[in-house]
Coordinates of C-alpha atoms in Angstrom, one line a residue:
Chain A
M20 CA 85.5 72.9 65.3
L21 CA 85.8 72.7 69.2
I22 CA 87.6 76.3 68.9
A23 CA 85.1 77.9 67.1
I24 CA 82.8 76.2 69.6
A25 CA 84.6 77.5 72.6
Y26 CA 84.6 81.3 70.7
R27 CA 80.9 81.0 70.7
N28 CA 80.8 80.2 74.0
L29 CA 82.9 83.1 75.3
W30 CA 80.3 85.1 73.8
R31 CA 76.8 83.3 75.3
N32 CA 76.3 86.1 78.0
R33 CA 78.3 88.9 76.5
R34 CA 78.2 91.5 79.2
R35 CA 79.6 89.2 81.7
T36 CA 82.6 88.2 79.3
L37 CA 83.0 91.8 78.6
L38 CA 83.0 92.8 82.1
T39 CA 85.7 90.2 82.7
L40 CA 88.0 91.1 80.0
S41 CA 87.8 94.6 80.8
A42 CA 89.1 93.6 84.4
M43 CA 91.7 92.3 82.8
V44 CA 92.6 94.3 80.1
V45 CA 92.7 96.9 82.6
S46 CA 94.8 95.4 85.0
S47 CA 97.2 94.5 82.8
S48 CA 97.4 98.0 80.7
L49 CA 97.8 99.4 84.5
L50 CA 100.1 97.2 85.4
I51 CA 102.6 97.5 82.1
L52 CA 102.5 101.5 82.8
A53 CA 103.3 101.0 86.4
L54 CA 105.9 98.7 85.6
G55 CA 107.1 101.4 82.9
V56 CA 107.1 104.4 85.4
F57 CA 108.7 102.2 87.5
S58 CA 111.4 101.4 85.3
G59 CA 111.8 105.2 84.5
M60 CA 112.2 105.9 87.9
L61 CA 115.0 103.3 88.7
E62 CA 116.8 104.7 85.1
D63 CA 116.8 108.3 86.7
M64 CA 118.4 107.2 89.6
L65 CA 120.7 104.9 87.9
A66 CA 121.7 107.4 85.4
S67 CA 122.0 109.8 88.3
A68 CA 124.6 107.5 90.2
T69 CA 126.3 106.4 87.4
E70 CA 126.1 108.9 84.9
Q71 CA 126.3 111.8 86.8
Y72 CA 130.0 110.9 88.3
H73 CA 130.8 107.3 88.7
G74 CA 130.3 105.9 85.2
H75 CA 129.2 102.2 84.6
L76 CA 132.8 100.8 84.8
V77 CA 135.6 102.5 86.4
V78 CA 139.6 100.9 85.9
S79 CA 141.5 101.8 89.0
K80 CA 144.7 100.8 90.8
S81 CA 143.9 97.5 93.2
G82 CA 142.7 99.4 96.7
Y83 CA 142.0 103.2 94.9
Q84 CA 138.3 102.5 95.4
D85 CA 138.7 101.9 99.3
N86 CA 141.6 104.4 100.4
H87 CA 141.6 106.5 97.6
D88 CA 145.9 106.6 98.1
L89 CA 147.0 109.6 96.2
Y90 CA 149.9 107.3 94.8
A91 CA 147.5 104.5 93.4
T92 CA 148.2 105.7 89.5
I93 CA 147.6 104.7 86.4
R94 CA 150.8 105.6 84.4
D95 CA 149.8 103.7 80.8
E96 CA 148.5 106.7 79.1
K97 CA 147.2 104.6 76.0
L98 CA 144.9 102.3 78.2
P99 CA 142.2 104.7 78.1
V100 CA 142.2 104.2 73.9
M101 CA 142.7 100.3 74.1
L102 CA 139.6 100.6 76.2
E103 CA 137.3 102.6 73.9
N104 CA 137.9 100.3 71.3
R105 CA 136.1 97.8 72.9
P106 CA 132.7 97.1 71.2
E107 CA 130.9 97.3 74.4
V108 CA 132.5 100.6 75.3
V109 CA 131.1 103.8 74.3
A110 CA 133.5 106.0 76.0
A111 CA 136.5 106.0 78.4
S112 CA 137.5 109.2 81.0
P113 CA 140.7 109.5 82.6
R114 CA 140.5 111.2 85.7
L115 CA 142.4 112.4 88.8
R116 CA 141.4 113.0 91.8
A117 CA 142.7 115.4 95.1
Y118 CA 140.9 116.3 98.4
G119 CA 142.0 119.3 99.9
L120 CA 140.7 123.3 101.1
L121 CA 139.0 125.1 98.0
S122 CA 138.8 129.0 99.5
G123 CA 136.4 131.7 97.9
R124 CA 136.2 135.3 98.8
D125 CA 136.1 135.0 102.9
I126 CA 135.4 131.3 103.5
S127 CA 137.1 128.1 102.7
R128 CA 135.4 124.5 102.6
P129 CA 136.5 120.9 102.4
A130 CA 136.4 120.3 98.7
E131 CA 136.9 117.4 96.2
L132 CA 139.0 118.2 92.4
L133 CA 138.1 115.7 89.7
G134 CA 140.9 116.4 86.9
I135 CA 138.9 115.4 84.0
D136 CA 139.9 116.0 79.9
P137 CA 136.5 117.9 78.9
E138 CA 135.8 116.4 75.8
R139 CA 136.1 112.9 76.8
E140 CA 134.4 113.0 80.1
E141 CA 131.2 114.3 78.6
K142 CA 131.3 111.5 76.7
V143 CA 130.6 109.2 79.8
T144 CA 129.0 111.4 82.5
T145 CA 126.7 114.1 82.3
L146 CA 128.0 116.4 85.0
M147 CA 128.6 118.9 82.4
A148 CA 124.9 119.1 81.0
H149 CA 124.1 120.5 84.6
L150 CA 125.5 123.9 84.0
V151 CA 123.3 126.5 85.4
A152 CA 125.0 129.7 85.7
G153 CA 128.3 130.3 83.3
R154 CA 129.6 128.5 80.3
P155 CA 130.9 124.7 80.1
L156 CA 134.9 123.9 81.0
P157 CA 136.5 124.3 77.3
S158 CA 138.8 121.2 76.1
A159 CA 142.2 123.6 77.2
A160 CA 140.3 124.1 80.6
G161 CA 143.6 126.1 82.0
N162 CA 142.5 127.0 85.7
G163 CA 139.1 127.2 84.8
A164 CA 136.5 125.3 87.1
L165 CA 133.2 124.1 86.9
I166 CA 131.8 124.4 90.6
G167 CA 128.5 123.0 92.3
S168 CA 125.7 125.4 92.8
G169 CA 126.1 124.5 96.6
L170 CA 129.6 124.6 97.1
A171 CA 129.4 128.1 94.8
R172 CA 126.6 129.5 97.5
R173 CA 128.4 128.6 100.5
L174 CA 131.6 130.0 99.2
G175 CA 129.6 132.8 98.0
V176 CA 131.5 132.8 94.5
G177 CA 129.9 133.0 90.8
P178 CA 131.7 132.7 87.4
G179 CA 134.3 134.5 86.6
D180 CA 135.6 134.7 90.7
Q181 CA 138.8 133.1 91.4
L182 CA 139.6 130.2 93.7
V183 CA 142.1 129.5 95.8
F184 CA 143.4 125.2 96.1
V185 CA 145.4 124.0 99.0
T186 CA 146.1 120.3 98.9
G187 CA 149.2 117.7 99.7
A188 CA 151.3 116.8 96.3
A189 CA 152.6 113.3 95.6
D190 CA 156.2 114.8 96.4
G191 CA 155.4 115.8 99.9
S192 CA 155.0 119.6 99.2
I193 CA 152.1 121.5 99.7
G194 CA 150.4 122.4 96.2
N195 CA 147.9 125.5 96.2
D196 CA 147.0 127.7 93.3
L197 CA 144.7 130.0 91.6
L198 CA 141.5 128.6 90.1
R199 CA 138.7 130.9 88.3
V200 CA 135.1 129.5 88.1
T201 CA 133.9 129.1 84.2
G202 CA 130.7 127.6 85.5
I203 CA 128.2 126.3 88.0
F204 CA 126.7 123.0 88.0
S205 CA 123.5 121.5 89.7
T206 CA 122.6 118.0 89.2
G207 CA 120.2 117.7 92.2
D208 CA 122.6 115.3 94.1
S209 CA 123.1 117.6 97.2
G210 CA 127.1 115.4 97.7
H211 CA 127.8 116.3 94.3
D212 CA 126.6 120.1 94.3
N213 CA 128.1 120.6 97.8
G214 CA 131.2 119.2 97.1
L215 CA 132.5 118.7 94.0
V216 CA 135.1 120.7 91.7
L217 CA 135.5 119.9 88.0
V218 CA 139.1 121.3 86.4
G219 CA 141.5 120.3 83.6
L220 CA 143.3 117.2 84.2
P221 CA 146.8 118.7 83.0
W222 CA 146.2 121.5 85.8
L223 CA 145.6 119.0 88.3
Q224 CA 148.4 117.0 87.2
Q225 CA 150.6 119.7 87.6
L226 CA 149.6 120.7 91.1
L227 CA 149.6 117.0 92.3
V228 CA 153.2 116.6 90.5
L229 CA 151.8 113.6 89.2
P230 CA 152.5 114.4 85.4
G231 CA 150.7 111.9 83.0
Q232 CA 149.3 109.7 85.5
V233 CA 145.5 109.3 86.5
H234 CA 143.7 107.8 89.5
E235 CA 141.2 106.0 87.2
I236 CA 139.4 105.4 83.7
A237 CA 135.5 105.8 84.1
M238 CA 133.4 104.0 81.3
R239 CA 130.3 104.4 79.4
V240 CA 129.2 101.2 78.4
N241 CA 126.1 99.9 75.5
D242 CA 124.2 98.4 78.2
P243 CA 124.4 99.4 81.5
M244 CA 122.8 96.9 83.2
A245 CA 125.1 94.1 81.4
A246 CA 128.1 96.1 83.1
A247 CA 128.9 93.2 85.6
G248 CA 129.4 90.7 82.9
I249 CA 131.4 93.3 80.6
A250 CA 133.7 93.9 83.7
D251 CA 134.7 90.3 84.5
R252 CA 135.1 90.1 80.9
L253 CA 137.8 93.2 81.3
A254 CA 139.1 91.8 84.6
A255 CA 140.9 89.1 83.0
E256 CA 142.5 91.3 80.1
L257 CA 143.7 94.0 82.2
P258 CA 147.3 94.6 83.2
P259 CA 147.7 93.2 87.0
G260 CA 147.5 95.5 89.5
L261 CA 144.3 97.0 88.2
D262 CA 140.8 96.2 89.2
V263 CA 137.8 97.2 87.1
F264 CA 134.4 98.0 88.9
D265 CA 131.2 98.0 88.0
W266 CA 128.3 100.6 89.1
G267 CA 126.8 98.2 91.6
D268 CA 130.6 97.9 93.1
L269 CA 130.6 101.0 93.4
L270 CA 127.3 101.7 94.5
P271 CA 125.8 98.5 96.4
E272 CA 122.9 100.4 97.7
M273 CA 122.1 100.7 94.3
R274 CA 122.7 97.6 92.7
E275 CA 120.1 96.7 96.1
A276 CA 117.6 99.2 94.9
V277 CA 117.6 97.5 91.4
A278 CA 117.5 94.2 93.3
S279 CA 114.3 95.1 95.2
F280 CA 112.5 96.5 92.1
D281 CA 112.6 93.2 90.3
V282 CA 111.0 91.4 93.9
S283 CA 108.7 94.3 94.2
R284 CA 107.4 93.8 90.6
M285 CA 106.6 90.6 91.2
I286 CA 104.8 91.6 93.8
V287 CA 102.9 93.8 92.8
V288 CA 101.9 91.7 89.7
L289 CA 100.7 88.9 92.1
I290 CA 99.0 90.9 94.3
L291 CA 96.6 92.5 90.9
Y292 CA 96.5 89.1 89.5
A293 CA 95.2 87.5 92.1
A294 CA 92.2 89.5 92.5
T295 CA 91.9 89.3 88.5
G296 CA 92.3 85.5 88.7
L297 CA 89.3 85.4 91.1
G298 CA 86.9 87.1 88.8
I299 CA 88.5 84.9 86.0
L300 CA 87.1 82.2 88.3
N301 CA 83.9 83.6 89.0
T302 CA 83.0 83.9 85.6
F303 CA 84.2 80.5 84.4
F304 CA 82.6 78.6 87.3
M305 CA 79.5 80.8 86.6
A306 CA 79.7 79.8 82.9
V307 CA 80.0 75.6 83.6
M308 CA 77.6 76.1 86.0
E309 CA 74.7 77.3 83.6
R310 CA 76.0 74.8 81.4
T311 CA 75.7 71.7 83.5
R312 CA 73.1 69.8 81.6
E313 CA 74.9 71.0 78.1
F314 CA 78.0 69.1 79.1
G315 CA 75.9 66.4 80.4
I316 CA 74.4 66.4 76.5
L317 CA 77.8 66.7 75.0
M318 CA 79.3 63.8 77.5
A319 CA 76.2 61.1 76.8
I320 CA 76.6 62.0 72.8
G321 CA 80.3 60.6 73.0
M322 CA 82.4 63.3 74.2
R323 CA 85.3 62.9 76.2
P324 CA 85.7 64.2 79.8
R325 CA 89.1 65.6 78.7
T326 CA 87.6 67.2 75.7
V327 CA 85.1 68.7 77.7
R328 CA 87.9 70.0 80.0
A329 CA 89.9 71.1 77.0
M330 CA 86.7 72.9 75.6
V331 CA 86.8 74.8 78.9
L332 CA 90.1 75.4 78.8
L333 CA 90.3 76.7 75.6
E334 CA 87.6 79.2 76.4
T335 CA 89.9 80.9 79.5
L336 CA 92.8 80.7 76.7
Q337 CA 90.9 82.7 74.1
L338 CA 89.9 85.0 76.8
G339 CA 93.7 85.2 78.2
L340 CA 94.9 85.8 75.0
L341 CA 92.4 88.4 73.7
A342 CA 92.8 90.5 77.0
L343 CA 96.9 89.5 76.6
L344 CA 96.3 91.3 72.9
L345 CA 94.5 94.6 74.2
G346 CA 96.2 94.6 77.5
G347 CA 99.6 94.6 76.0
A348 CA 98.3 97.4 73.0
I349 CA 97.2 99.8 75.1
G350 CA 99.7 99.3 77.8
L351 CA 102.2 99.9 75.1
L352 CA 100.8 102.6 74.1
M353 CA 100.5 103.9 77.7
T354 CA 104.2 103.5 78.2
W355 CA 105.1 105.1 75.1
L356 CA 103.0 108.5 75.5
M357 CA 104.8 108.0 79.3
Q358 CA 108.3 107.7 78.1
R359 CA 107.5 110.5 75.3
F360 CA 105.6 113.0 77.2
G361 CA 105.7 112.4 80.8
I362 CA 104.2 114.4 83.7
D363 CA 106.5 117.0 85.2
L364 CA 106.2 117.7 88.9
S365 CA 109.1 120.0 89.7
G366 CA 105.9 122.1 90.9
Q367 CA 105.0 119.9 93.8
I368 CA 107.8 117.9 94.5
T369 CA 111.7 118.3 94.9
P370 CA 114.5 115.7 93.6
V371 CA 115.3 113.0 96.4
T372 CA 118.5 111.4 96.6
Y373 CA 118.1 107.4 97.5
A374 CA 120.7 105.1 97.2
G375 CA 123.0 107.4 95.8
G376 CA 121.1 108.0 92.7
T377 CA 118.3 110.8 92.6
I378 CA 114.3 110.6 91.9
L379 CA 113.6 113.5 89.7
P380 CA 110.3 115.2 90.1
R381 CA 108.6 113.5 86.8
L382 CA 106.5 110.8 86.1
H383 CA 108.6 109.1 82.9
A384 CA 108.6 105.4 82.1
A385 CA 111.0 104.1 80.6
F386 CA 110.3 100.6 78.1
D387 CA 111.5 97.3 79.3
P388 CA 110.5 94.2 77.6
V389 CA 110.2 92.4 80.7
N390 CA 107.8 95.0 82.1
V391 CA 105.1 93.7 78.7
W392 CA 106.6 90.2 78.3
M393 CA 105.9 89.2 82.2
P394 CA 102.5 90.9 83.0
C395 CA 101.5 89.2 79.7
G396 CA 102.8 86.0 80.5
L397 CA 101.4 85.8 83.9
L398 CA 98.0 87.0 83.0
L399 CA 97.6 84.0 80.4
V400 CA 98.8 81.6 83.4
V401 CA 96.5 83.2 85.5
C402 CA 93.5 82.7 82.8
M403 CA 94.5 79.0 82.9
V404 CA 94.6 78.2 86.6
A405 CA 91.4 80.1 87.2
G406 CA 89.7 78.0 84.4
Y407 CA 91.5 74.9 85.4
L408 CA 88.7 74.3 88.3
P409 CA 85.7 75.0 86.5
A410 CA 87.4 72.9 83.7
R411 CA 88.0 70.1 85.7
R412 CA 84.4 70.3 87.5
A413 CA 82.8 70.1 83.8
A414 CA 84.8 67.0 82.8
K415 CA 84.2 65.5 86.3
L416 CA 79.9 65.4 85.7
Q417 CA 78.4 62.3 85.6
P418 CA 76.1 62.6 82.2
V419 CA 73.1 61.1 84.0
A420 CA 73.1 63.3 87.1
A421 CA 74.1 66.3 84.7
I422 CA 71.0 65.7 82.8
R423 CA 68.9 65.6 84.9
E424 CA 69.7 69.5 86.0
E425 CA 67.8 72.5 85.2
Chain B
M25 CA 73.4 37.4 68.9
S26 CA 70.7 40.0 70.4
L27 CA 71.6 43.4 70.1
I28 CA 70.4 44.3 73.3
Q29 CA 70.6 41.6 76.2
L30 CA 69.1 42.7 79.6
D31 CA 69.1 40.2 82.1
K32 CA 68.1 40.4 85.6
V33 CA 68.8 43.9 85.7
C34 CA 68.0 46.3 88.8
K35 CA 68.8 49.6 89.3
T36 CA 68.6 51.0 93.1
Y37 CA 69.1 54.9 94.0
R38 CA 69.8 56.1 97.2
T39 CA 68.1 58.9 98.9
G40 CA 69.9 59.8 102.2
N41 CA 69.0 56.5 104.3
L42 CA 66.1 55.5 101.9
E43 CA 67.0 52.8 98.9
V44 CA 64.6 53.6 96.3
P45 CA 63.9 50.8 93.7
A46 CA 64.0 52.6 89.6
V47 CA 64.7 49.0 88.0
V48 CA 63.6 45.2 89.3
D49 CA 64.8 42.0 87.9
F50 CA 64.4 43.3 84.4
T51 CA 64.8 41.2 81.7
A52 CA 64.5 41.3 78.0
T53 CA 66.3 41.2 74.9
I54 CA 66.2 43.7 71.8
E55 CA 67.1 42.7 68.4
A56 CA 68.6 44.8 65.7
G57 CA 65.6 46.5 63.5
E58 CA 63.4 46.3 66.2
F59 CA 61.2 49.4 67.0
T60 CA 60.5 49.4 70.2
V61 CA 58.6 51.3 72.9
L62 CA 59.1 51.2 76.8
A63 CA 55.5 51.8 77.6
G64 CA 54.6 53.2 80.8
P65 CA 53.4 55.9 83.3
S66 CA 55.7 58.3 84.9
G67 CA 58.2 57.1 87.7
S68 CA 57.5 53.4 86.2
G69 CA 61.8 53.4 85.2
K70 CA 61.7 53.7 81.5
T71 CA 64.4 56.4 81.7
T72 CA 66.5 54.4 83.9
L73 CA 66.4 51.6 81.8
L74 CA 67.0 53.7 78.9
N75 CA 70.2 54.9 80.5
L76 CA 71.5 52.3 81.6
I77 CA 71.1 50.7 77.5
G78 CA 72.5 53.6 76.6
C79 CA 75.8 53.5 78.9
L80 CA 75.1 56.3 80.7
D81 CA 74.4 54.5 84.0
Q82 CA 75.5 51.4 85.4
P83 CA 73.2 48.3 86.7
S84 CA 73.0 48.0 90.3
S85 CA 73.2 44.4 89.6
G86 CA 72.4 41.8 86.5
Q87 CA 73.9 43.1 82.9
V88 CA 73.2 45.2 80.2
V89 CA 75.1 43.6 77.4
L90 CA 75.3 45.9 74.3
D91 CA 76.5 45.0 71.1
G92 CA 78.2 42.6 72.8
R93 CA 79.9 44.7 75.8
N94 CA 78.8 44.1 79.3
V95 CA 78.1 47.6 80.1
A96 CA 78.8 46.9 83.9
T97 CA 82.6 45.4 83.6
T98 CA 83.2 48.4 81.2
P99 CA 85.7 51.0 82.8
T100 CA 83.6 54.7 82.6
R101 CA 86.4 56.2 80.4
K102 CA 85.6 53.8 77.7
L103 CA 82.0 54.0 77.9
A104 CA 82.2 57.9 75.9
D105 CA 83.8 56.1 73.0
F106 CA 81.9 53.4 73.1
R107 CA 78.8 55.4 73.2
L108 CA 80.3 58.1 70.4
R109 CA 80.5 54.5 67.9
H110 CA 77.3 52.7 68.8
I111 CA 74.5 54.8 70.4
G112 CA 72.4 57.6 69.0
F113 CA 70.8 59.9 71.7
I114 CA 67.6 61.8 71.0
F115 CA 66.5 64.0 73.9
Q116 CA 62.9 64.9 75.1
S117 CA 64.2 68.8 75.3
Y118 CA 66.0 68.3 71.7
N119 CA 69.8 69.5 73.8
L120 CA 71.0 70.8 70.8
I121 CA 73.9 73.2 71.0
P122 CA 73.0 76.6 71.3
V123 CA 75.8 78.1 69.8
L124 CA 76.2 76.0 67.1
T125 CA 74.5 75.8 63.3
A126 CA 71.6 73.3 62.5
L127 CA 74.1 71.4 60.7
E128 CA 77.2 71.8 63.2
N129 CA 74.8 69.9 65.3
A130 CA 74.0 67.3 63.2
E131 CA 77.5 67.0 62.3
F132 CA 79.1 66.6 65.9
T133 CA 79.2 63.4 66.2
L134 CA 81.0 62.9 63.2
M135 CA 83.4 65.4 64.4
L136 CA 84.0 64.0 67.2
R137 CA 84.3 60.5 65.7
G138 CA 87.5 62.5 63.5
V139 CA 85.4 62.3 60.0
P140 CA 86.9 64.8 57.4
Q141 CA 84.9 67.8 57.1
Q142 CA 84.2 67.1 53.5
Q143 CA 82.7 63.6 54.2
R144 CA 80.7 64.9 57.5
H145 CA 79.4 67.4 55.2
Q146 CA 77.8 65.0 52.8
R147 CA 76.4 62.9 55.0
V148 CA 74.7 65.8 56.8
R149 CA 73.1 67.1 53.5
E150 CA 72.0 63.5 52.3
L151 CA 70.7 63.6 56.0
F152 CA 68.8 67.2 55.8
A153 CA 67.2 66.1 52.7
L154 CA 65.7 63.1 53.9
L155 CA 65.0 64.7 57.0
G156 CA 63.5 67.8 55.2
L157 CA 65.7 70.0 57.1
E158 CA 67.0 71.7 53.3
G159 CA 67.7 75.1 53.8
L160 CA 67.9 75.4 57.3
E161 CA 71.7 74.5 57.8
N162 CA 73.1 77.9 58.8
R163 CA 70.3 78.3 61.8
R164 CA 71.1 78.4 65.2
P165 CA 68.7 76.2 67.2
N166 CA 66.7 79.4 68.6
D167 CA 65.4 80.0 65.0
L168 CA 64.0 76.9 64.7
S169 CA 60.6 75.1 65.3
G170 CA 60.3 72.6 67.9
G171 CA 59.4 70.0 65.2
Q172 CA 63.0 71.0 63.0
Q173 CA 64.7 71.0 66.5
Q174 CA 63.9 67.5 67.2
R175 CA 64.6 66.4 63.6
V176 CA 68.0 68.1 63.7
A177 CA 68.6 65.9 66.7
I178 CA 67.3 62.8 64.6
A179 CA 70.1 63.8 62.1
R180 CA 73.0 64.1 65.3
A181 CA 71.8 60.7 66.5
I182 CA 71.6 58.8 63.3
A183 CA 74.4 60.6 61.5
A184 CA 77.1 58.2 62.5
E185 CA 75.0 55.3 61.8
P186 CA 74.8 53.7 65.2
A187 CA 73.5 50.2 66.5
V188 CA 70.8 51.8 68.3
V189 CA 69.1 54.9 68.4
L190 CA 67.6 56.0 72.3
A191 CA 65.1 58.1 72.2
D192 CA 64.0 59.4 75.5
E193 CA 59.7 60.8 75.1
P194 CA 61.0 62.3 72.0
T195 CA 57.8 63.8 71.2
A196 CA 56.6 64.9 74.9
N197 CA 57.4 69.1 73.6
L198 CA 55.9 68.3 70.3
D199 CA 52.1 69.3 69.0
S200 CA 50.5 66.1 67.8
R201 CA 51.3 66.7 64.0
A202 CA 54.8 67.5 64.7
S203 CA 54.8 64.5 66.4
R204 CA 53.0 62.6 63.7
E205 CA 55.4 63.5 61.2
L206 CA 58.3 62.8 63.6
L207 CA 57.4 59.4 64.3
E208 CA 56.7 58.7 60.5
L209 CA 60.4 59.8 59.7
M210 CA 61.7 57.3 62.1
H211 CA 59.3 54.7 61.0
R212 CA 61.0 55.3 57.4
L213 CA 64.2 55.4 58.6
N214 CA 63.6 52.3 61.1
R215 CA 62.1 50.8 57.7
E216 CA 64.1 52.0 54.8
Q217 CA 67.9 51.9 56.7
R218 CA 67.2 49.2 59.3
T219 CA 68.3 51.4 61.9
T220 CA 67.0 50.2 65.8
F221 CA 64.8 52.7 67.6
V222 CA 64.3 52.1 71.3
F223 CA 62.0 54.8 72.8
S224 CA 60.7 55.8 76.0
S225 CA 56.9 57.0 76.4
H226 CA 53.9 57.1 77.2
D227 CA 52.4 58.8 74.4
P228 CA 49.6 56.9 73.2
Q229 CA 50.7 57.9 69.3
V230 CA 54.3 56.4 69.8
V231 CA 52.7 53.3 71.6
D232 CA 50.6 52.8 68.8
M233 CA 53.4 53.0 65.8
A234 CA 55.8 50.6 67.9
R235 CA 56.1 47.0 66.3
R236 CA 57.1 46.1 69.8
V237 CA 55.9 47.6 73.8
I238 CA 57.5 46.6 76.8
S239 CA 55.4 48.1 79.9
L240 CA 56.9 48.4 83.0
H241 CA 55.0 49.3 86.1
D242 CA 56.8 50.3 89.5
G243 CA 60.6 49.5 87.6
R244 CA 59.1 45.4 86.6
L245 CA 58.2 44.0 83.5
A246 CA 54.9 44.7 83.2
D247 CA 54.3 43.2 79.7
D248 CA 56.0 42.6 76.4
R249 CA 53.8 42.7 73.2
R250 CA 54.8 42.5 69.7
R251 CA 53.0 43.4 66.6
E252 CA 53.0 42.6 63.2
P253 CA 54.4 45.4 61.0

C-alpha cells in the first residue's frame, strides 16, 4: 500500500512531476547518446591506430620494438599458426620490416617497407581496405607494392610504375631491387600515407637475405580492450627471448587517451547530474513542504517517522526508475540510430590524427554497456540522494507543529 | 484504574522571550466508556489538552497517564506506536489522505498495524455499513461531502478499536444537520460498542449531547459536570 500511496503522491502535481521527469529523461538519454558518440570516436581512433598497422598484439624478439634491429628475427615458422589456434586470437600475420631509400622517377624518399602475407595481413589489419587506386596486393605478390598516397604523390608514381628500393641486407651487402606499384592506399594517418609501402614477404626476405625469418607477428583479438590480459597470459607461454606487446604498449599515448576518456566520461556525468539533482531536490522539497500538514496527520495516527521517510524515498525511487526506463530506452534508441546511420562530416572537416589514432570526420556511436548502466545507475543514486533531504525533513516533523501548518 | 489520568498537568509555550501558559495545573481522570467534552472558548487550552492526552505533545510538568503509560516518560519514537495501538483521532478538517479512496483511508491504521488485507476490508466494510457509507468505498475524499468525509475519518479512528477516540472540534466544518447526525452516530458507537470519546468543542450541540462536560478557562479547569445518560 505504501508503494501505491507513493506512486499516487508522485502524480499529485502532474505538471511539476512531468517537468522534473522530462529533465531527467532528457539528461540521461542525451548522456547515453553523447557517451556512445565518444565511444564511437574512441573506437575509430583505436581501430585506426591498431587495425590499420600495429594489430592488437605483437610478438617479436626482445628489444626489437625499441630499436627495430634488422637481425632481431623470429625463425619459428609454425609460431603464427600456434598463435592463431588460441581462442581469443582471430588471426596472426607474420611481418618483416626494412627501412631504406625508395626512388620513383627522379625523386628518392626514405620509406618503411613492410613484408606481409596479403591473405593473413588483411585478417589482422585494414591497411589494404584503404585502397584508393590500382588493385590489392595479390597472394603471390612477386615484386608488387602497395604504396601510401602521400609517398606516391611525392615520388610522382601511380599504379603500374616502377620503384627502386635500396637498403642494407643482413649479410652486409647492399640490397636493391625493382618494385612495381600495384595500388595506392590512403588511411588518413599521415605517418602511414607518407612513408609506408606494403610488399610481399618472400620478396623482402630475399632482398634482406633473411629466408624464413620475420621481425614480428601481429595479431587481431576478439576484444581489443582485453588485449593486455591476453598479452599477460601469452607471455608465459612463449619461447624464451620473445616478447608480446599489446596495443597499449605500442601506443602508450592511445592508452592514455582511453584512460582519460573514462575520467572525462565520469566528469561529464557528474556535471550534468548535479544540475538534474538540484531539480529533483527542488521538486521533492516543494512536495514535502506542501504536504507538511498531511505528514503531521499521518504521524499523529501512528505512522512511524522512518515509514514517512521511506514513503518520500519511495516517491523519488519511483520517479528515478521511471526516468531510468524512459531515458535508457530513448538513449539506447538514439545510440542505435547513430550507430547504424551516423552523420557524415567529411564535407565540413578533415580527419584528425591524435594519440596515434585517427578521428574520422563523422559522428558515429558505438554501443558499450557501461555507457548505459553508468548514467542509469548514477541517475538513480542522484535521485535517492536528492530525495533524502526532503524525506529526512518530513520524518523529523513534530506532529503537533505540522498539523498546525496551513 | 482510570483510562486517562491527568495530574497537575502544565503546558507552557515559548514565543520568543515570552512564556505562554496553555494549560495550568489541570487534574482530572476519565474512565473507559465515557463520552466527554472539553468545552471552552477559543484559546482556553482545549486542543492543547487533547494533544497531551493523544501523546502528540508532552507536558511541561505534571503527569499524563494513558492506559497505564506515562506519556512524559515515553520516548518520542515509541509514542507513534503507542498512538497507533491505543488512540484514534478525528480532526476538525477531516484530514483524510487525498490520494487514497474512502476505503483505503479507513483501513490505513489497520494497514500500519500489519493487519492482512482481507481482514482489513472486512472490518472497514462492517464500519461503512454502520456509518452509512456503503457504496462510497472507492471515492476519493474530494468526491465526498464534508459529512461523508468526517464519517470516513471516524471509521479510520475506530477501525483499529483504540482505547480512546479523541476528536478535535469534529463538527466545526459541518452544517447543523450533518453535525447532529455525526454526533448521534458517535453517541451510538459509545453506547453500543463502549468506545470512549473525548471531544474538544464549543459547539452547544456537542456540549448538550455529552454525558460529561469539562469546562476550561485560560488553561485552567473551570468546571467538571456529569449528566445522567
